[in-house]
Amino acid sequence: MNWTKGLKAVTAAALLTTVLSSVTAVSPASAAAKPTASINNVTAGGEVLIKQGSTFVTLTDLKPLGNYVMKYDNSKKQVTIQGDHRTVILTAGSTSMEVNGVQKKLPAAPLLHKGKTMIPLRAVAQAFDADIHWNGSLKTAYINKADAAMLADLKSSDLATARNAAAKLPYSSQLQKPELEMLPVEMQGVDYYFPKGKSDRFFLVDNDIAEYYEIQGGVKYLKWQGKLDYSAKAAANQNLFFLPPIQAEIGKQPDARNWTVAEFAFRYPSGVTSYRLLDRGKEWGKGYVELDNHSPGYKGEIVTIPEE
């Protein structure tokens, strides 16, 4: 198994995530103080502005959107973005955007702010066929675009391939409150729960936080989040029968009472995914796979359950 090579990097990333989650956790009041933007799961590091009903970010903060070439002409105050067989030109102060030589009207013009050109997110989304979602409760704009290979995998007839693509999609939060603060419980991995035979919705458990996502287009939407209590015993009639008791939550729990669940427990120290099928009364199809992320047949952390 060739998993050990990446173990140090993954472990370091996990430790960094734990540190950052505690450092960046904010109160609801402070979260609402300033607008933010998330571009393909990367939070904008520069200032985010809301003007004329539009959200603006710096050119640098657009880089996670994809493998695009971005240039800035200071003399013309002009931004050029190239990729996906198109060239987009935006000019500070102009409400026209040029896409492959064709002029298109903008709802708001790019502007100069503290020496930087600020780009309207919606214009970029329209130009590059990206998805944009504004969460007014969180004052957060989400702009997402999955790459072509990921979208192809999402449509795969192979269930494991489609599920791994779903888990890796960029996300938008539809929660109406700031996300719950995670406390590390030394899981050293994550758990996934899909309905049997499905890849269009799933639960993700990371440490003491459970999240529920639904896939729409090329985006996974965060619909619900709950804080788990590992010290308590779940009630026999608990809706989410496959999870520990929920001590706090945001959003409405999806009805999973009658689900047959495909569970995948990935642990990075060993590079192993354990799996099983379960419903409220029984479990079956248990097994595990030692993962080799350099193998040509490697699909991801979510594997095939033969009995499914």
C-alpha positions in Angstrom: 0.0 0.0 0.0 1.4 3.4 -1.0 -0.6 5.5 1.4 2.2 6.4 3.9 3.8 8.9 1.5 1.0 11.3 1.8 0.3 10.7 5.5 2.5 13.4 6.9 0.9 16.0 4.5 -2.6 14.9 5.4 -1.9 14.8 9.1 -0.4 18.3 8.9 -3.4 19.5 7.0 -5.7 18.0 9.6 -3.8 19.7 12.4 -3.9 23.0 10.5 -7.6 22.7 10.0 -8.1 22.1 13.7 -6.1 25.2 14.6 -7.8 27.4 12.0 -11.2 26.3 13.0 -10.6 27.5 16.6 -8.9 30.7 15.5 -11.4 31.7 12.9 -14.6 30.8 14.8 -16.6 34.0 15.3 -19.8 35.0 17.0 -23.0 35.6 15.0 -22.7 39.3 15.5 -19.1 39.5 14.2 -19.9 37.1 11.3 -22.6 39.5 10.1 -20.4 42.6 10.4 -18.6 42.2 7.1 -19.5 40.5 3.8 -17.4 37.6 2.7 -17.0 35.5 -0.4 -16.2 31.9 -1.1 -14.7 30.9 -4.4 -14.6 27.1 -5.0 -14.4 26.6 -1.2 -11.7 29.2 -0.7 -12.6 32.2 1.4 -11.6 35.5 -0.1 -8.6 36.9 1.6 -9.0 40.4 0.4 -11.7 42.9 1.2 -15.2 42.1 -0.1 -17.5 45.0 -1.0 -21.2 45.2 -1.6 -22.2 48.2 -3.8 -25.2 48.8 -6.0 -26.5 45.4 -4.9 -23.5 43.6 -6.3 -20.7 41.8 -4.5 -17.1 42.7 -5.5 -13.8 40.9 -4.8 -10.2 41.4 -5.8 -8.8 39.8 -9.0 -6.5 37.7 -6.8 -9.4 36.2 -4.9 -10.9 34.9 -8.2 -7.9 32.5 -8.8 -9.5 29.5 -7.2 -12.3 29.6 -9.8 -10.2 27.6 -12.2 -7.1 27.4 -14.4 -7.5 30.9 -15.9 -4.8 33.4 -16.9 -5.6 36.7 -15.3 -3.8 40.0 -16.3 -4.2 43.6 -15.2 -3.3 46.6 -17.4 -2.7 49.4 -15.0 -2.6 52.1 -17.7 -6.0 51.1 -19.0 -7.4 50.0 -15.6 -8.4 46.8 -17.4 -8.6 43.2 -16.3 -8.3 40.3 -18.8 -9.3 36.8 -17.9 -8.6 33.9 -20.3 -9.6 30.3 -20.2 -12.3 27.8 -21.3 -11.9 29.0 -24.9 -12.9 32.6 -24.0 -11.4 35.9 -23.3 -13.1 38.3 -20.9 -12.1 41.9 -20.6 -13.5 44.2 -17.8 -12.6 47.9 -17.3 -12.9 49.9 -14.1 -15.9 52.2 -14.3 -17.3 50.6 -17.4 -20.7 48.8 -17.3 -19.8 46.8 -20.5 -17.9 43.5 -20.4 -16.2 42.1 -23.5 -16.5 38.3 -24.0 -14.7 37.0 -27.1 -15.1 40.4 -28.7 -18.8 40.7 -27.9 -20.0 43.5 -25.6 -22.2 42.5 -22.7 -24.0 44.7 -20.3 -23.0 44.6 -16.6 -25.3 45.3 -13.7 -22.4 47.0 -12.0 -19.0 48.3 -13.2 -15.7 47.1 -11.8 -14.3 49.8 -9.5 -11.1 50.9 -8.0 -10.8 50.6 -4.2 -7.7 51.3 -2.2 -5.5 50.9 -5.3 -7.1 47.6 -6.3 -9.6 46.8 -9.1 -12.6 45.1 -7.6 -14.5 42.7 -9.8 -18.3 42.1 -9.7 -18.7 38.4 -8.9 -21.9 38.0 -10.9 -20.3 39.2 -14.1 -17.5 36.6 -13.8 -20.1 33.9 -13.0 -22.0 34.8 -16.2 -18.9 35.0 -18.3 -17.5 31.6 -17.2 -20.8 29.7 -16.6 -20.2 29.5 -12.9 -22.8 29.2 -10.2 -23.3 32.1 -7.8 -25.4 32.0 -4.6 -25.9 34.8 -2.1 -26.6 33.9 1.5 -28.1 37.1 2.9 -28.2 35.7 6.5 -24.4 35.1 6.4 -23.6 38.0 4.1 -21.6 35.5 2.0 -21.4 35.1 -1.7 -20.6 31.7 -3.1 -19.2 31.4 -6.6 -18.5 27.8 -7.7 -17.4 26.0 -10.8 -16.5 22.3 -10.8 -14.0 21.2 -13.4 -15.1 19.1 -16.4 -13.6 15.9 -15.1 -15.4 16.2 -11.8 -18.8 16.9 -13.5 -18.2 13.8 -15.8 -17.5 11.7 -12.7 -20.7 13.0 -11.1 -22.7 11.5 -13.9 -20.8 8.2 -13.9 -22.8 4.9 -13.7 -20.2 3.7 -11.2 -21.7 4.6 -7.9 -18.3 5.0 -6.1 -17.0 7.3 -8.8 -20.2 9.5 -8.6 -20.1 9.6 -4.8 -16.5 10.7 -4.7 -17.2 13.4 -7.2 -20.3 14.6 -5.1 -18.1 14.7 -1.9 -15.5 16.9 -3.7 -17.8 19.4 -5.3 -17.6 23.0 -4.3 -20.2 24.0 -1.8 -22.6 26.8 -1.0 -24.2 27.1 2.5 -27.9 27.6 2.8 -27.7 27.7 6.6 -29.3 30.8 8.1 -26.7 31.0 10.9 -22.9 30.8 11.1 -21.6 27.3 11.0 -21.1 25.5 14.3 -17.7 25.4 15.8 -15.9 22.1 15.5 -14.1 20.5 18.4 -11.5 17.8 17.6 -12.4 14.3 18.9 -9.4 12.6 17.3 -11.4 10.9 14.6 -8.4 11.1 12.2 -10.7 10.9 9.3 -14.3 11.4 8.1 -17.5 9.4 7.8 -19.9 9.5 4.8 -23.5 8.4 4.8 -25.4 8.0 1.5 -28.8 6.6 0.8 -28.4 3.1 -0.6 -27.9 3.3 -4.4 -27.8 7.1 -4.4 -25.1 9.8 -4.9 -27.2 13.0 -5.0 -27.2 13.6 -1.2 -25.2 12.6 1.8 -24.1 13.2 5.4 -20.6 14.1 6.3 -19.2 13.7 9.8 -16.0 15.3 10.8 -15.1 15.2 14.5 -18.2 16.4 16.4 -20.0 18.1 13.4 -22.4 16.4 11.1 -23.5 18.1 7.8 -26.1 17.2 5.2 -25.6 18.1 1.6 -27.8 17.9 -1.5 -26.3 18.1 -5.0 -27.8 20.5 -7.5 -26.0 20.9 -10.8 -22.3 21.1 -10.1 -22.6 22.4 -6.5 -23.3 20.7 -3.2 -25.6 22.7 -1.0 -25.2 22.6 2.8 -28.7 22.2 4.1 -28.3 21.2 7.7 -25.6 21.0 10.4 -25.6 19.3 13.8 -23.3 19.1 16.7 -22.8 15.5 17.9 -22.8 14.3 21.5 -20.6 11.1 21.6 -21.1 10.8 25.4 -24.9 10.2 25.2 -27.0 7.3 23.8 -29.2 7.9 20.9 -32.9 7.5 21.3 -34.5 4.4 19.7 -36.7 6.6 17.5 -34.1 9.1 16.5 -34.6 10.3 13.0 -30.9 10.1 12.1 -30.5 6.7 13.6 -27.0 6.2 12.2 -25.6 9.2 14.1 -24.9 9.9 17.8 -27.4 12.2 19.5 -27.7 15.8 18.2 -27.1 18.4 20.9 -27.4 21.5 18.7 -28.3 22.1 15.1 -28.9 24.6 12.3 -31.5 24.0 9.7 -34.1 21.3 9.3 -33.1 17.7 9.6 -33.8 15.7 6.4 -36.2 12.8 7.0 -33.9 9.7 7.0 -36.1 7.5 9.1 -36.6 5.0 6.3 -33.2 5.2 4.7 -31.1 2.2 4.1 -27.7 3.8 4.6 -24.4 3.1 2.8 -21.7 4.1 5.4 -18.1 4.8 4.7 -15.6 5.5 7.5 -12.2 6.7 6.1 -9.2 6.9 8.4 -6.1 8.5 7.1 -3.5 7.1 9.5 -4.1 3.6 8.0 -5.4 4.7 4.6 -8.4 2.4 5.1 -12.1 2.9 4.3 -14.5 0.6 6.3 -18.0 0.2 4.9 -21.3 -1.3 5.7 -25.0 -1.1 4.8 -27.5 -0.5 7.6 -31.1 0.4 8.3 -32.9 0.9 11.6 -33.1 -2.9 12.3 -29.9 -4.5 11.0 -26.5 -4.1 9.3 -24.8 -6.2 6.6 -22.2 -6.1 3.8 -19.4 -5.0 6.2 -15.9 -4.9 4.9 -12.9 -2.6 4.3 -10.5 -1.5 1.6 -6.9 -0.6 2.0 -6.5 2.5 -0.3 -3.6 3.2 -2.7 -4.0 6.7 -4.0 -1.4 6.0 -6.6 -3.2 3.0 -8.1 -4.7 3.5 -11.6 -8.0 2.2 -10.2 -8.1 4.6 -7.2 -11.5 6.5 -7.1 -11.3 8.2 -3.7 -12.1 7.6 -0.1 -15.6 6.2 -0.9 -15.4 2.7 -2.2 -17.7 0.1 -3.8 -19.9 -2.0 -1.5 -20.3 -5.4 -3.3 -23.6 -6.1 -1.7 -25.0 -2.8 -2.8 
